[in-house]
PDB file of C-alpha atoms and ligand atoms in Angstrom:
ATOM      1  CA  MET A 153       0.000   0.000   0.000  1.00 73.00           C
ATOM      2  CA  ALA A 154       1.381   3.398  -0.990  1.00 89.00           C
ATOM      3  CA  LEU A 155       2.119   5.830   1.826  1.00 97.00           C
ATOM      4  CA  ARG A 156      -0.200   8.809   1.408  1.00 98.00           C
ATOM      5  CA  PRO A 157       1.231  12.265   2.097  1.00 98.00           C
ATOM      6  CA  ILE A 158      -0.163  14.428   4.904  1.00 98.00           C
ATOM      7  CA  ILE A 159      -1.332  17.813   3.599  1.00 98.00           C
ATOM      8  CA  VAL A 160       0.082  20.914   5.314  1.00 98.00           C
ATOM      9  CA  LEU A 161      -0.683  24.624   5.599  1.00 98.00           C
ATOM     10  CA  PRO A 162      -1.583  26.608   3.511  1.00 98.00           C
ATOM     11  CA  ASP A 163      -3.530  23.788   1.800  1.00 98.00           C
ATOM     12  CA  LYS A 164      -7.137  25.082   1.736  1.00 98.00           C
ATOM     13  CA  ARG A 165      -8.586  21.578   2.085  1.00 98.00           C
ATOM     14  CA  LEU A 166      -7.700  21.790   5.797  1.00 98.00           C
ATOM     15  CA  ARG A 167     -10.593  24.286   6.073  1.00 98.00           C
ATOM     16  CA  LEU A 168     -13.251  21.949   4.598  1.00 98.00           C
ATOM     17  CA  VAL A 169     -16.055  20.616   6.783  1.00 99.00           C
ATOM     18  CA  SER A 170     -15.849  16.833   6.380  1.00 99.00           C
ATOM     19  CA  GLU A 171     -18.895  14.727   5.442  1.00 99.00           C
ATOM     20  CA  PRO A 172     -20.390  12.060   7.735  1.00 98.00           C
ATOM     21  CA  VAL A 173     -19.731   8.442   6.807  1.00 98.00           C
ATOM     22  CA  THR A 174     -23.036   6.825   5.808  1.00 98.00           C
ATOM     23  CA  ARG A 175     -21.771   3.226   5.582  1.00 97.00           C
ATOM     24  CA  VAL A 176     -18.599   1.646   6.932  1.00 97.00           C
ATOM     25  CA  ASP A 177     -17.745  -0.164   3.706  1.00 97.00           C
ATOM     26  CA  ALA A 178     -14.532  -1.419   2.093  1.00 97.00           C
ATOM     27  CA  SER A 179     -13.533   2.075   0.928  1.00 98.00           C
ATOM     28  CA  VAL A 180     -13.803   3.438   4.491  1.00 98.00           C
ATOM     29  CA  ARG A 181     -11.829   0.471   5.867  1.00 98.00           C
ATOM     30  CA  LYS A 182      -9.126   1.112   3.241  1.00 98.00           C
ATOM     31  CA  LEU A 183      -9.010   4.800   4.213  1.00 98.00           C
ATOM     32  CA  ILE A 184      -8.589   3.790   7.893  1.00 98.00           C
ATOM     33  CA  GLU A 185      -5.628   1.533   6.990  1.00 98.00           C
ATOM     34  CA  GLU A 186      -4.022   4.374   4.998  1.00 98.00           C
ATOM     35  CA  MET A 187      -4.568   6.762   7.890  1.00 98.00           C
ATOM     36  CA  PHE A 188      -2.827   4.460  10.386  1.00 98.00           C
ATOM     37  CA  GLU A 189       0.039   3.949   7.944  1.00 98.00           C
ATOM     38  CA  ALA A 190       0.546   7.715   7.511  1.00 98.00           C
ATOM     39  CA  MET A 191       0.070   8.409  11.236  1.00 98.00           C
ATOM     40  CA  TYR A 192       2.589   5.773  12.382  1.00 98.00           C
ATOM     41  CA  ASP A 193       5.069   6.839   9.708  1.00 98.00           C
ATOM     42  CA  ALA A 194       4.940  10.526  10.721  1.00 98.00           C
ATOM     43  CA  PRO A 195       4.805   9.645  13.658  1.00 97.00           C
ATOM     44  CA  GLY A 196       1.744  11.190  15.293  1.00 98.00           C
ATOM     45  CA  ILE A 197      -0.755  10.226  17.982  1.00 98.00           C
ATOM     46  CA  GLY A 198      -3.845  11.141  15.946  1.00 98.00           C
ATOM     47  CA  LEU A 199      -5.013  11.831  12.415  1.00 99.00           C
ATOM     48  CA  ALA A 200      -8.178  13.119  10.731  1.00 99.00           C
ATOM     49  CA  ALA A 201      -9.029  11.871   7.217  1.00 99.00           C
ATOM     50  CA  ILE A 202      -8.870  15.406   5.796  1.00 99.00           C
ATOM     51  CA  GLN A 203      -5.136  15.384   6.574  1.00 99.00           C
ATOM     52  CA  LEU A 204      -4.894  12.860   3.707  1.00 98.00           C
ATOM     53  CA  GLY A 205      -7.151  15.139   1.656  1.00 98.00           C
ATOM     54  CA  GLU A 206     -10.296  13.021   2.280  1.00 98.00           C
ATOM     55  CA  PRO A 207     -13.171  15.129   3.650  1.00 98.00           C
ATOM     56  CA  LYS A 208     -14.768  12.260   5.613  1.00 98.00           C
ATOM     57  CA  ARG A 209     -15.533  12.215   9.348  1.00 99.00           C
ATOM     58  CA  VAL A 210     -12.967   9.563  10.274  1.00 99.00           C
ATOM     59  CA  VAL A 211     -10.343   9.834  13.035  1.00 99.00           C
ATOM     60  CA  THR A 212      -7.520   7.489  14.033  1.00 99.00           C
ATOM     61  CA  ILE A 213      -5.700   7.700  17.379  1.00 98.00           C
ATOM     62  CA  ASP A 214      -2.945   5.653  19.055  1.00 98.00           C
ATOM     63  CA  LEU A 215      -1.696   6.853  22.429  1.00 98.00           C
ATOM     64  CA  ALA A 216       0.563   3.847  23.179  1.00 98.00           C
ATOM     65  CA  ARG A 217       4.110   4.670  24.267  1.00 94.00           C
ATOM     66  CA  LYS A 218       6.974   3.769  21.947  1.00 88.00           C
ATOM     67  CA  ASP A 219       7.954   0.580  23.777  1.00 92.00           C
ATOM     68  CA  ASP A 220       4.373  -0.621  24.332  1.00 95.00           C
ATOM     69  CA  PRO A 221       2.328  -2.606  21.795  1.00 96.00           C
ATOM     70  CA  PRO A 222       0.244  -0.509  19.372  1.00 96.00           C
ATOM     71  CA  ALA A 223      -3.250   0.508  20.562  1.00 98.00           C
ATOM     72  CA  PRO A 224      -5.072   1.725  17.439  1.00 98.00           C
ATOM     73  CA  GLN A 225      -8.426   3.442  18.000  1.00 98.00           C
ATOM     74  CA  VAL A 226     -10.928   4.466  15.295  1.00 98.00           C
ATOM     75  CA  PHE A 227     -13.674   7.081  15.680  1.00 99.00           C
ATOM     76  CA  ILE A 228     -16.204   7.467  12.843  1.00 99.00           C
ATOM     77  CA  ASN A 229     -18.640  10.430  12.893  1.00 99.00           C
ATOM     78  CA  PRO A 230     -17.421  11.433  16.378  1.00 99.00           C
ATOM     79  CA  GLU A 231     -19.585  13.945  18.228  1.00 98.00           C
ATOM     80  CA  ILE A 232     -18.949  15.661  21.561  1.00 98.00           C
ATOM     81  CA  VAL A 233     -22.116  15.157  23.603  1.00 99.00           C
ATOM     82  CA  TRP A 234     -20.757  16.591  26.894  1.00 99.00           C
ATOM     83  CA  PHE A 235     -17.704  18.530  28.026  1.00 98.00           C
ATOM     84  CA  SER A 236     -16.484  19.475  31.504  1.00 99.00           C
ATOM     85  CA  GLU A 237     -16.372  23.019  32.837  1.00 98.00           C
ATOM     86  CA  GLU A 238     -12.892  22.184  34.056  1.00 98.00           C
ATOM     87  CA  LYS A 239     -10.152  23.016  31.536  1.00 98.00           C
ATOM     88  CA  ARG A 240      -6.731  21.574  30.874  1.00 98.00           C
ATOM     89  CA  THR A 241      -3.793  23.121  29.040  1.00 98.00           C
ATOM     90  CA  TYR A 242      -1.571  20.992  26.852  1.00 98.00           C
ATOM     91  CA  GLU A 243       1.211  21.761  24.396  1.00 98.00           C
ATOM     92  CA  GLU A 244      -0.245  20.774  21.012  1.00 98.00           C
ATOM     93  CA  GLY A 245       1.288  20.141  17.650  1.00 98.00           C
ATOM     94  CA  CYS A 246      -0.244  19.185  14.296  1.00 99.00           C
ATOM     95  CA  LEU A 247       1.166  17.089  11.454  1.00 98.00           C
ATOM     96  CA  SER A 248      -0.397  19.641   9.072  1.00 98.00           C
ATOM     97  CA  ILE A 249       1.515  22.498  10.785  1.00 98.00           C
ATOM     98  CA  PRO A 250       4.941  20.836  11.129  1.00 98.00           C
ATOM     99  CA  GLU A 251       7.358  21.880  13.856  1.00 97.00           C
ATOM    100  CA  TYR A 252       5.069  24.403  15.535  1.00 98.00           C
ATOM    101  CA  TYR A 253       3.957  23.784  19.123  1.00 98.00           C
ATOM    102  CA  GLU A 254       1.879  25.931  21.431  1.00 98.00           C
ATOM    103  CA  GLU A 255      -0.198  25.512  24.571  1.00 98.00           C
ATOM    104  CA  VAL A 256      -3.957  25.206  24.040  1.00 98.00           C
ATOM    105  CA  GLU A 257      -6.662  25.278  26.710  1.00 98.00           C
ATOM    106  CA  ARG A 258      -9.648  22.971  26.196  1.00 98.00           C
ATOM    107  CA  PRO A 259     -12.242  21.167  28.346  1.00 98.00           C
ATOM    108  CA  ALA A 260     -10.422  18.599  30.515  1.00 98.00           C
ATOM    109  CA  GLU A 261     -13.018  15.854  29.928  1.00 99.00           C
ATOM    110  CA  VAL A 262     -15.395  15.059  27.081  1.00 99.00           C
ATOM    111  CA  LYS A 263     -18.012  12.436  26.283  1.00 99.00           C
ATOM    112  CA  VAL A 264     -17.860  11.456  22.615  1.00 99.00           C
ATOM    113  CA  LYS A 265     -20.397   9.427  20.635  1.00 98.00           C
ATOM    114  CA  TYR A 266     -19.034   7.676  17.556  1.00 99.00           C
ATOM    115  CA  LEU A 267     -19.174   4.577  15.365  1.00 98.00           C
ATOM    116  CA  ASP A 268     -16.422   1.983  15.703  1.00 98.00           C
ATOM    117  CA  ARG A 269     -14.801   0.376  12.669  1.00 97.00           C
ATOM    118  CA  GLU A 270     -17.561  -2.236  12.534  1.00 97.00           C
ATOM    119  CA  GLY A 271     -20.102   0.598  12.334  1.00 97.00           C
ATOM    120  CA  ASN A 272     -21.445  -0.039  15.852  1.00 98.00           C
ATOM    121  CA  PRO A 273     -22.413   2.997  17.970  1.00 98.00           C
ATOM    122  CA  GLN A 274     -20.118   3.628  20.958  1.00 98.00           C
ATOM    123  CA  GLU A 275     -19.562   6.287  23.584  1.00 98.00           C
ATOM    124  CA  VAL A 276     -16.340   7.105  25.448  1.00 98.00           C
ATOM    125  CA  HIS A 277     -15.718   9.308  28.472  1.00 98.00           C
ATOM    126  CA  ALA A 278     -12.253  10.729  27.770  1.00 98.00           C
ATOM    127  CA  GLU A 279      -9.850  12.637  29.985  1.00 98.00           C
ATOM    128  CA  GLY A 280      -6.176  13.536  29.789  1.00 98.00           C
ATOM    129  CA  ILE A 281      -4.408  13.226  26.460  1.00 98.00           C
ATOM    130  CA  LEU A 282      -7.292  11.281  24.862  1.00 98.00           C
ATOM    131  CA  ALA A 283      -9.680  14.174  25.640  1.00 98.00           C
ATOM    132  CA  THR A 284      -7.223  16.682  24.146  1.00 98.00           C
ATOM    133  CA  CYS A 285      -6.506  14.569  21.079  1.00 98.00           C
ATOM    134  CA  LEU A 286     -10.189  13.820  20.351  1.00 99.00           C
ATOM    135  CA  GLN A 287     -11.013  17.537  20.487  1.00 99.00           C
ATOM    136  CA  HIS A 288      -8.039  18.362  18.216  1.00 99.00           C
ATOM    137  CA  GLU A 289      -9.192  15.731  15.675  1.00 99.00           C
ATOM    138  CA  ILE A 290     -12.901  16.645  15.824  1.00 99.00           C
ATOM    139  CA  ASP A 291     -11.840  20.257  15.184  1.00 99.00           C
ATOM    140  CA  HIS A 292     -10.128  19.032  11.965  1.00 99.00           C
ATOM    141  CA  LEU A 293     -13.446  17.480  10.824  1.00 99.00           C
ATOM    142  CA  ASN A 294     -14.952  20.972  11.116  1.00 99.00           C
ATOM    143  CA  GLY A 295     -12.105  22.752   9.319  1.00 99.00           C
ATOM    144  CA  ILE A 296     -10.650  24.067  12.583  1.00 99.00           C
ATOM    145  CA  LEU A 297      -6.913  23.959  13.420  1.00 99.00           C
ATOM    146  CA  PHE A 298      -5.317  24.226  16.875  1.00 98.00           C
ATOM    147  CA  ILE A 299      -3.849  27.614  15.911  1.00 98.00           C
ATOM    148  CA  ASP A 300      -7.444  28.913  15.754  1.00 98.00           C
ATOM    149  CA  HIS A 301      -7.447  28.629  19.567  1.00 98.00           C
ATOM    150  CA  LEU A 302      -4.432  30.981  19.876  1.00 98.00           C
ATOM    151  CA  SER A 303      -4.301  34.785  19.743  1.00 98.00           C
ATOM    152  CA  LYS A 304      -4.794  36.357  16.313  1.00 98.00           C
ATOM    153  CA  LEU A 305      -1.202  37.605  16.488  1.00 98.00           C
ATOM    154  CA  LYS A 306       0.248  34.109  16.958  1.00 98.00           C
ATOM    155  CA  ARG A 307      -2.128  32.548  14.409  1.00 98.00           C
ATOM    156  CA  ASP A 308      -1.403  35.117  11.708  1.00 98.00           C
ATOM    157  CA  ARG A 309       2.337  34.745  12.301  1.00 98.00           C
ATOM    158  CA  VAL A 310       2.171  30.956  11.715  1.00 98.00           C
ATOM    159  CA  ILE A 311      -0.091  31.245   8.669  1.00 98.00           C
ATOM    160  CA  LYS A 312       2.254  33.827   7.134  1.00 98.00           C
ATOM    161  CA  LYS A 313       5.306  31.642   7.764  1.00 98.00           C
ATOM    162  CA  PHE A 314       3.739  28.670   5.961  1.00 98.00           C
ATOM    163  CA  ALA A 315       2.414  30.830   3.096  1.00 98.00           C
ATOM    164  CA  LYS A 316       5.916  32.187   2.592  1.00 98.00           C
ATOM    165  CA  ALA A 317       7.481  28.702   2.699  1.00 97.00           C
ATOM    166  CA  ALA A 318       4.997  27.528   0.044  1.00 97.00           C
ATOM    167  CA  ARG A 319       5.849  30.497  -2.226  1.00 97.00           C
ATOM    168  CA  ARG A 320       9.548  29.762  -1.836  1.00 96.00           C
ATOM    169  CA  ALA A 321       9.012  26.073  -2.649  1.00 93.00           C
ATOM    170  CA  GLU A 322       7.165  27.066  -5.811  1.00 84.00           C
ATOM    171  CA  GLY A 323      10.043  29.339  -6.853  1.00 73.00           C
TER     172      GLY A 323
HETATM  173  O1  LIG B 239       0.718  13.938  16.683  1.00 92.19           O
HETATM  174  C1  LIG B 239       0.029  14.806  17.213  1.00 92.19           C
HETATM  175  N1  LIG B 239       0.301  15.190  18.481  1.00 92.19           N
HETATM  176  C2  LIG B 239      -0.532  15.984  19.226  1.00 92.19           C
HETATM  177  C3  LIG B 239      -0.029  16.553  20.396  1.00 92.19           C
HETATM  178  C4  LIG B 239      -0.830  17.326  21.188  1.00 92.19           C
HETATM  179  C5  LIG B 239      -2.141  17.559  20.839  1.00 92.19           C
HETATM  180  C6  LIG B 239      -2.655  17.017  19.676  1.00 92.19           C
HETATM  181  C7  LIG B 239      -1.864  16.229  18.881  1.00 92.19           C
HETATM  182  S1  LIG B 239      -2.516  15.540  17.439  1.00 92.19           S
HETATM  183  C8  LIG B 239      -1.077  15.454  16.454  1.00 92.19           C
HETATM  184  C9  LIG B 239      -1.347  14.773  15.129  1.00 92.19           C
HETATM  185  C10 LIG B 239      -2.320  15.604  14.336  1.00 92.19           C
HETATM  186  O2  LIG B 239      -2.006  16.595  13.720  1.00 92.19           O
HETATM  187  N2  LIG B 239      -3.571  15.238  14.359  1.00 92.19           N
HETATM  188  O3  LIG B 239      -4.492  15.949  13.720  1.00 92.19           O
HETATM  189 NI1  LIG B 240      -3.743  17.981  13.686  1.00 92.19          NI
END
């Protein structure tokens, strides 16, 4: 299977709102395999389908430490149905905004409804890094990037840097 590239800023597809999956069929299962391949290769702890250019509401996550066995998790059509008042701050990064890291404050806990890779409805109560990662990935499904949670000054600075890099690469 060919390794699919992860799209980066300023690619406009990152701003698309992804479409719900209506049936977990062979094409969705193939997309999930390609997402894990790209995510593990990067490496990253999460990926949204749009990061491969596919505007579908599919998320992969693996929070296992390097020396532990893989723990792949799939979330199809994930939806936050509850979030805590309590917040948590975590230094985030994004494979679509390489080598930029900044602290983001989000709800500390979330309840997320989703379909698993068999298409069965599930619900998870997430806290810690899983809560942060799920919110980061669900943002991607809505065309939102973690830099949108920063000050306009910081966000504009990052966007400009990547726009400039793209112009340079084009020559
Ligand atoms: O690999 C990733 N690490 C990460 C760290 C803190 C908060 C969120 C993330 S997700 C990111 C991979 C990615 O870009 N997913 O969309
Ligand atoms: Ni990301």
